[in-house]
Amino acid sequence: MIGRVTADADPADSPLVRAARGLPVEHTPVWFMRQAGRSLPEYRELRAGTNMLQACRTPDLVTEITLQPVRRHRVDAAVFFSDIVVPLQAVGVDVDIEPGVGPVMDRPFRGREDLERLPELTPDMVPDIAESVRRIVLELGATPLVGFAGAPFTLASYLVEGGPSRNHEETKALMHGDPQLWHDLCSRLAVISAAFLRVQVEAGASAVQLFDSWAGFLSRADYVRHVLPHSEAVLADVADLQVPRIHFGVGTGELLTDMAGAGCEVLGVDYRVSLTDAIERVGQGVSVQGNLDPALLFAPWDVIEQEVRRILGEGSAARGHIFNLGHGVLPDTDPVVLTRVVQLVHELTAR
Ligand code: CP3
């Protein structure tokens, strides 16, 4: 067990969940997107010889990999070790994750007939996911587990492009060339994402994050018309579960007010926008999460320390602040630096 073993050890009362709701906290909570993974030697050792998606479906591995960074860094939350394409694979999409590349589809989404390849996700398709979450939560004690899913646009981009894309041209061509098919595709993806979040929360996750990693590639007009309604649908679908919802994208400065209004308790802010500007734009209706530039973890410690202080100062203007990076941990990051950042955030904000 990692968390305190006390009668009142309740992740629903943890700094992460409280900050997400704008309640007073004993210290600013901190966790890192991609905290589990290649920056940790113990992860690389455990993953050696196992395909990524296979690892994601193996409860022994998922449990251990999810817990590794919590033990090492003493972060305020675990993030479920999985991937945004796991629910797609679970409903039968032929997808693999290629090392150094990302998700790759055998047959990209091309037309209306391909909608049939995206049936609803039902819990019996992912019993291992619920099993992994239950085991992790048992080990975590008072430390919350963050579940997650990919937002419809980011998932649609992988499906339509067939893999990672620099320009998202096929995706935008479909969005504008056949708006009805685009709408139908994203509606299906919204149902799948919401079901994946629900499985994680019902098994014990204390918060969820919706990753719309590629939303920053869109104009605001396209985002509002073609994407936002589908992200709203996912977030609305899990509202009854009563766990905080974190909404995150990259390069989303122009979209922040729309994303904040999509039905979330926390807005994830990437490093391109200062928290001061983000808070000014979105007001006090949501808490903020972020936003240390992951590349700055390679700079000298005094630079990092100054950045952490700046971000904590800026974040204090929000109703609640969860310290994080502005995007995921880069694979070559020195994990010792991550641990020091956690200690520093805790020291500077202890109340
Ligand atoms: O610690 C955590 O944050 C939890 C794990 C997590 C993974 N993927 C594990 C993973 C999370 C939250 C994700 C989500 C995810 N997957 C997103 C959204 C978040 C983001 O970073 O914007 C996206 C866009 C994907 C798609 C994906 N999967 C990419 C781009 C890659 C990297 C490809 C590469 O090798 O560079 C993956 C693979 C992946 N997902 C890895 C991990 C730890 C690397 C697998 C390995 O160890 O080789």
Coordinates of C-alpha atoms and ligand atoms in Angstrom, one line a residue:
M1 CA 0.0 0.0 0.0
I2 CA 1.3 3.4 -1.0
G3 CA -1.1 5.8 0.7
R4 CA -1.6 6.3 4.4
V5 CA -3.5 3.4 6.0
T6 CA -5.9 5.3 8.1
A7 CA -9.7 5.0 8.5
D8 CA -10.2 8.4 6.8
A9 CA -7.8 7.6 3.9
D10 CA -10.2 8.6 1.1
P11 CA -8.9 9.7 -2.3
A12 CA -12.1 11.7 -2.7
D13 CA -10.7 14.0 0.0
S14 CA -7.2 14.1 -1.5
P15 CA -5.4 17.4 -2.5
L16 CA -5.9 16.6 -6.2
V17 CA -9.7 16.1 -5.9
R18 CA -10.1 19.1 -3.6
A19 CA -8.0 21.4 -5.8
A20 CA -10.1 20.3 -8.8
R21 CA -13.2 21.4 -6.9
G22 CA -11.7 24.7 -5.7
L23 CA -11.6 23.6 -2.1
P24 CA -8.7 24.4 0.4
V25 CA -5.7 22.0 0.2
E26 CA -2.8 21.1 2.6
H27 CA -0.4 21.6 -0.4
T28 CA -0.7 22.1 -4.1
P29 CA -1.1 18.7 -5.7
V30 CA 1.3 17.6 -8.4
W31 CA 1.4 14.8 -10.9
F32 CA 2.9 14.5 -14.4
M33 CA 1.3 13.5 -17.7
R34 CA 3.3 10.5 -18.9
Q35 CA 4.8 10.1 -15.5
A36 CA 4.7 6.3 -16.2
G37 CA 6.8 5.3 -19.1
R38 CA 10.2 5.7 -20.7
S39 CA 11.7 8.2 -18.3
L40 CA 11.8 5.4 -15.7
P41 CA 14.4 2.6 -15.9
E42 CA 12.1 0.4 -13.9
Y43 CA 9.5 0.9 -16.6
R44 CA 11.8 0.1 -19.5
E45 CA 12.9 -3.1 -17.7
L46 CA 9.3 -4.2 -17.1
R47 CA 8.2 -3.4 -20.6
A48 CA 11.1 -5.1 -22.4
G49 CA 9.8 -7.7 -24.9
T50 CA 6.1 -6.8 -24.5
N51 CA 4.1 -5.0 -27.1
M52 CA 2.6 -1.7 -25.8
L53 CA -1.0 -2.6 -26.4
Q54 CA -0.5 -6.0 -25.0
A55 CA 1.0 -4.5 -21.9
C56 CA -2.0 -2.2 -21.6
R57 CA -4.3 -5.3 -21.4
T58 CA -2.2 -7.2 -18.8
P59 CA -3.4 -6.3 -15.3
D60 CA -0.1 -7.3 -13.6
L61 CA 1.9 -5.0 -15.8
V62 CA -0.6 -2.1 -15.8
T63 CA -0.8 -2.2 -12.0
E64 CA 2.9 -2.2 -11.5
I65 CA 3.7 0.4 -14.2
T66 CA 1.0 2.7 -12.9
L67 CA 2.4 2.5 -9.3
Q68 CA 6.1 2.9 -10.2
P69 CA 6.1 6.7 -10.5
V70 CA 3.9 7.1 -7.4
R71 CA 6.4 5.2 -5.3
R72 CA 9.4 7.0 -6.9
H73 CA 8.2 10.6 -7.1
R74 CA 5.6 10.7 -4.3
V75 CA 3.2 12.4 -6.7
D76 CA -0.3 13.3 -5.6
A77 CA -2.0 11.1 -8.2
A78 CA -1.4 8.0 -10.3
V79 CA -2.4 8.1 -13.9
F80 CA -3.8 4.9 -15.3
F81 CA -1.2 3.2 -17.6
S82 CA -3.1 2.7 -20.8
D83 CA -3.5 4.5 -24.1
I84 CA -6.1 6.5 -25.9
V85 CA -6.4 3.8 -28.6
V86 CA -7.0 0.9 -26.1
P87 CA -10.8 1.4 -26.3
L88 CA -10.6 1.4 -30.1
Q89 CA -8.8 -1.8 -30.1
A90 CA -11.2 -3.2 -27.6
V91 CA -14.2 -2.6 -30.0
G92 CA -12.2 -4.3 -32.8
V93 CA -10.3 -1.6 -34.6
D94 CA -7.0 -3.0 -36.1
V95 CA -4.6 -0.7 -34.4
D96 CA -1.1 -1.1 -33.1
I97 CA 1.3 1.3 -31.3
E98 CA 4.7 1.4 -33.0
P99 CA 7.6 2.4 -30.8
G100 CA 8.8 5.9 -31.7
V101 CA 5.8 6.5 -34.0
G102 CA 2.6 6.1 -32.1
P103 CA -0.8 4.5 -33.0
V104 CA -1.0 3.1 -36.5
M105 CA -4.2 1.8 -38.1
D106 CA -4.2 -1.2 -40.5
R107 CA -7.2 0.3 -42.4
P108 CA -7.8 4.0 -42.0
F109 CA -11.3 5.3 -41.8
R110 CA -12.4 6.2 -45.3
G111 CA -16.2 6.2 -45.6
R112 CA -19.6 5.6 -44.2
E113 CA -19.2 1.9 -44.3
D114 CA -16.4 2.1 -41.8
L115 CA -18.7 3.4 -39.1
E116 CA -19.8 -0.2 -38.6
R117 CA -16.2 -0.9 -37.4
L118 CA -16.9 1.3 -34.4
P119 CA -19.6 -0.4 -32.3
E120 CA -20.3 0.7 -28.7
L121 CA -17.8 -0.3 -26.0
T122 CA -19.4 -2.5 -23.4
P123 CA -17.7 -3.4 -20.1
D124 CA -17.5 -7.1 -21.1
M125 CA -15.0 -6.0 -23.8
V126 CA -12.6 -4.6 -21.2
P127 CA -12.8 -6.7 -18.0
D128 CA -9.0 -6.4 -17.7
I129 CA -9.3 -2.6 -17.5
A130 CA -11.7 -2.8 -14.5
E131 CA -9.5 -5.5 -12.9
S132 CA -6.4 -3.3 -13.3
V133 CA -8.1 -0.2 -11.9
R134 CA -9.4 -2.2 -8.9
R135 CA -6.0 -3.6 -8.1
I136 CA -4.3 -0.2 -8.4
V137 CA -6.8 1.6 -6.3
L138 CA -6.4 -1.0 -3.5
E139 CA -2.6 -0.4 -3.5
L140 CA -3.0 3.4 -3.7
G141 CA -5.0 3.9 -0.5
A142 CA -5.6 7.6 -0.1
T143 CA -3.8 8.6 -3.4
P144 CA -6.2 9.1 -6.2
L145 CA -6.1 7.4 -9.6
V146 CA -6.7 9.6 -12.7
G147 CA -8.4 7.7 -15.5
F148 CA -8.4 9.0 -19.0
A149 CA -9.7 8.8 -22.5
G150 CA -8.9 10.4 -25.9
A151 CA -11.3 13.1 -27.1
P152 CA -13.3 12.4 -30.3
F153 CA -11.2 14.7 -32.5
T154 CA -7.8 13.3 -31.4
L155 CA -9.1 9.8 -31.9
A156 CA -10.7 10.6 -35.2
S157 CA -7.4 12.1 -36.4
Y158 CA -5.6 8.8 -35.8
L159 CA -8.4 6.8 -37.4
V160 CA -8.7 9.0 -40.5
E161 CA -5.0 9.7 -41.1
G162 CA -4.1 6.1 -40.3
G163 CA -1.4 7.2 -37.8
P164 CA 0.2 10.3 -36.4
S165 CA -0.1 13.3 -38.7
R166 CA 1.8 16.6 -39.1
N167 CA -1.0 18.5 -40.8
H168 CA -4.2 16.5 -40.2
E169 CA -5.2 17.1 -43.8
E170 CA -7.4 14.0 -44.3
T171 CA -9.2 14.7 -41.1
K172 CA -9.9 18.3 -42.0
A173 CA -10.9 17.2 -45.5
L174 CA -13.5 14.9 -44.0
M175 CA -14.7 17.4 -41.5
H176 CA -15.4 20.0 -44.2
G177 CA -16.1 17.7 -47.2
D178 CA -18.7 15.5 -45.5
P179 CA -19.8 17.2 -42.2
Q180 CA -22.5 14.7 -41.6
L181 CA -20.1 11.7 -41.8
W182 CA -17.7 13.6 -39.6
H183 CA -20.5 14.2 -37.1
D184 CA -21.5 10.5 -37.2
L185 CA -17.9 9.4 -36.7
C186 CA -17.3 11.7 -33.7
S187 CA -20.6 10.7 -32.2
R188 CA -19.5 7.1 -32.2
L189 CA -16.1 8.0 -30.8
A190 CA -17.8 10.0 -28.0
V191 CA -19.8 7.0 -27.0
I192 CA -16.7 4.8 -26.9
S193 CA -14.6 7.4 -24.9
A194 CA -17.4 8.0 -22.4
A195 CA -17.8 4.2 -21.9
F196 CA -14.0 3.8 -21.3
L197 CA -14.1 6.6 -18.7
R198 CA -17.1 5.0 -17.0
V199 CA -15.4 1.6 -16.7
Q200 CA -12.4 3.3 -15.0
V201 CA -14.5 5.4 -12.6
E202 CA -16.8 2.6 -11.7
A203 CA -13.8 0.4 -10.8
G204 CA -12.4 3.2 -8.5
A205 CA -10.7 6.0 -10.4
S206 CA -11.1 9.3 -8.6
A207 CA -10.8 11.8 -11.5
V208 CA -10.7 11.6 -15.3
Q209 CA -8.8 13.5 -17.9
L210 CA -10.1 13.9 -21.5
F211 CA -7.0 14.3 -23.8
D212 CA -7.6 16.3 -26.9
S213 CA -4.0 16.4 -27.8
W214 CA -4.4 17.7 -31.3
A215 CA -7.2 20.2 -30.8
G216 CA -4.7 23.0 -31.2
F217 CA -4.4 22.3 -34.9
L218 CA -7.9 23.7 -35.4
S219 CA -9.2 27.2 -35.9
R220 CA -11.6 28.3 -33.2
A221 CA -14.5 28.3 -35.6
D222 CA -13.8 24.7 -36.6
Y223 CA -13.3 23.6 -33.0
V224 CA -16.6 25.2 -31.9
R225 CA -18.6 23.8 -34.8
H226 CA -17.1 20.4 -35.5
V227 CA -15.4 19.2 -32.3
L228 CA -16.6 20.9 -29.1
P229 CA -20.1 19.3 -29.2
H230 CA -18.6 15.8 -29.2
S231 CA -16.2 16.6 -26.3
E232 CA -19.1 18.1 -24.5
A233 CA -21.0 14.8 -25.0
V234 CA -18.3 12.7 -23.5
L235 CA -18.0 15.0 -20.5
A236 CA -21.7 15.2 -20.0
D237 CA -22.0 11.4 -20.2
V238 CA -19.8 11.0 -17.1
A239 CA -21.2 13.9 -15.1
D240 CA -23.3 11.6 -13.0
L241 CA -20.2 9.8 -11.7
Q242 CA -19.4 12.8 -9.6
V243 CA -15.6 12.7 -10.1
P244 CA -13.7 15.8 -11.3
R245 CA -13.2 16.0 -15.1
I246 CA -10.0 17.5 -16.5
H247 CA -10.1 18.8 -20.1
F248 CA -6.7 19.1 -21.7
G249 CA -5.3 19.9 -25.1
V250 CA -2.0 21.2 -26.6
G251 CA -1.7 24.5 -28.4
T252 CA -5.2 25.5 -27.3
G253 CA -4.6 29.1 -26.2
E254 CA -7.4 30.3 -28.6
L255 CA -9.7 27.5 -27.5
L256 CA -9.4 27.8 -23.7
T257 CA -12.7 29.5 -23.0
D258 CA -14.6 27.0 -25.1
M259 CA -12.7 24.0 -23.6
A260 CA -13.3 25.4 -20.1
G261 CA -17.1 25.6 -20.8
A262 CA -17.3 22.1 -22.2
G263 CA -18.3 20.5 -18.8
C264 CA -15.2 20.1 -16.7
E265 CA -14.0 21.0 -13.3
V266 CA -10.4 21.5 -14.4
L267 CA -8.8 23.0 -17.5
G268 CA -5.5 21.6 -18.5
V269 CA -3.2 24.4 -19.9
D270 CA -0.2 23.7 -22.0
Y271 CA 3.1 25.6 -21.5
R272 CA 2.5 28.1 -24.4
V273 CA 0.0 30.1 -22.4
S274 CA 0.8 31.5 -19.0
L275 CA -1.6 30.4 -16.2
T276 CA -2.1 34.1 -15.6
D277 CA -3.5 34.6 -19.1
A278 CA -5.4 31.4 -18.9
I279 CA -7.1 32.3 -15.7
E280 CA -7.9 35.7 -17.0
R281 CA -9.6 34.1 -20.0
V282 CA -11.6 31.5 -18.2
G283 CA -12.3 33.0 -14.8
Q284 CA -13.1 31.2 -11.5
G285 CA -15.6 28.6 -12.9
V286 CA -12.9 26.0 -13.3
S287 CA -9.6 25.1 -11.6
V288 CA -6.4 25.0 -13.7
Q289 CA -3.8 22.3 -14.3
G290 CA -0.3 22.9 -15.6
N291 CA 2.0 24.0 -17.0
L292 CA 5.8 23.6 -16.8
D293 CA 7.4 23.2 -20.2
P294 CA 8.6 19.5 -20.3
A295 CA 11.7 20.6 -22.2
L296 CA 12.7 22.9 -19.3
L297 CA 13.3 19.8 -17.2
F298 CA 16.6 19.5 -19.2
A299 CA 17.7 23.0 -18.0
P300 CA 19.9 23.7 -14.9
W301 CA 18.1 23.2 -11.6
D302 CA 18.0 26.9 -10.7
V303 CA 16.1 27.6 -14.0
I304 CA 13.6 24.8 -13.1
E305 CA 13.2 26.1 -9.6
Q306 CA 12.4 29.6 -10.8
E307 CA 9.8 28.3 -13.3
V308 CA 8.1 26.2 -10.6
R309 CA 7.9 29.3 -8.4
R310 CA 6.5 31.4 -11.2
I311 CA 3.9 28.8 -12.1
L312 CA 2.8 28.3 -8.5
G313 CA 2.5 32.1 -8.1
E314 CA 0.4 32.4 -11.2
G315 CA -1.7 29.3 -10.4
S316 CA -2.6 30.8 -7.0
A317 CA -5.0 33.2 -8.8
A318 CA -7.2 30.3 -9.8
R319 CA -9.9 28.8 -7.6
G320 CA -7.7 25.7 -7.5
H321 CA -4.4 24.7 -9.1
I322 CA -3.0 21.2 -9.9
F323 CA 0.7 21.4 -10.8
N324 CA 1.7 19.5 -13.9
L325 CA 3.7 19.8 -17.0
G326 CA 2.4 21.6 -20.1
H327 CA 2.4 18.2 -21.9
G328 CA 3.8 14.7 -21.2
V329 CA 7.2 13.8 -19.7
L330 CA 9.8 13.5 -22.5
P331 CA 11.4 10.0 -22.6
D332 CA 15.0 11.3 -21.9
T333 CA 14.0 13.3 -18.8
D334 CA 16.1 12.6 -15.7
P335 CA 13.6 11.1 -13.3
V336 CA 15.6 12.5 -10.4
V337 CA 14.6 16.0 -11.6
L338 CA 10.9 15.0 -11.6
T339 CA 11.2 13.9 -7.9
R340 CA 12.9 17.2 -7.0
V341 CA 10.0 19.1 -8.7
V342 CA 7.5 17.2 -6.6
Q343 CA 9.4 17.9 -3.4
L344 CA 9.7 21.6 -4.3
V345 CA 6.0 22.0 -5.1
H346 CA 5.2 20.4 -1.8
E347 CA 7.7 22.5 0.2
L348 CA 6.7 25.8 -1.4
T349 CA 2.9 25.2 -0.9
A350 CA 2.7 23.4 2.5
R351 CA 0.0 25.1 4.5
Ligands
CP3_1 O1 1.8 8.1 -17.5 C1 0.8 8.4 -18.2 O2 0.5 9.6 -18.6 C2 -0.2 7.3 -18.6 C3 0.0 6.8 -19.9 C4 -0.4 7.3 -21.2 C5 0.1 6.7 -22.3 N1 -0.6 7.2 -23.4 C6 1.1 5.6 -22.3 C7 2.0 5.5 -23.5 C8 -1.4 8.3 -21.6 C9 -2.1 9.3 -20.8 C10 -1.4 8.2 -23.0 C11 -2.4 9.0 -23.9 C12 -2.0 9.2 -25.3 N2 -1.6 8.3 -26.2 C13 -2.2 10.5 -25.9 C14 -2.7 11.7 -25.2 C15 -1.7 12.3 -24.4 C16 -0.7 13.1 -25.1 O3 0.5 12.8 -24.9 O4 -1.0 14.0 -25.8 C17 -1.8 10.3 -27.2 C18 -1.8 11.4 -28.3 C19 -1.5 8.9 -27.4 C20 -1.0 8.2 -28.6 C21 0.4 7.7 -28.4 N3 0.6 6.5 -27.8 C22 1.6 8.3 -28.8 C23 1.8 9.6 -29.5 C24 2.6 7.4 -28.3 C25 4.1 7.6 -28.3 C26 4.8 6.9 -29.5 C27 6.3 6.9 -29.2 O5 6.8 5.8 -29.0 O6 6.9 8.0 -29.2 C28 2.0 6.3 -27.7 C29 2.7 5.2 -27.0 C30 2.7 5.3 -25.6 N4 1.6 5.5 -24.8 C31 3.8 5.1 -24.7 C32 3.3 5.2 -23.4 C33 4.1 5.0 -22.2 C34 5.2 4.7 -25.2 C35 5.3 3.3 -25.3 C36 6.6 2.8 -25.2 O7 7.1 2.6 -24.0 O8 7.3 2.5 -26.2

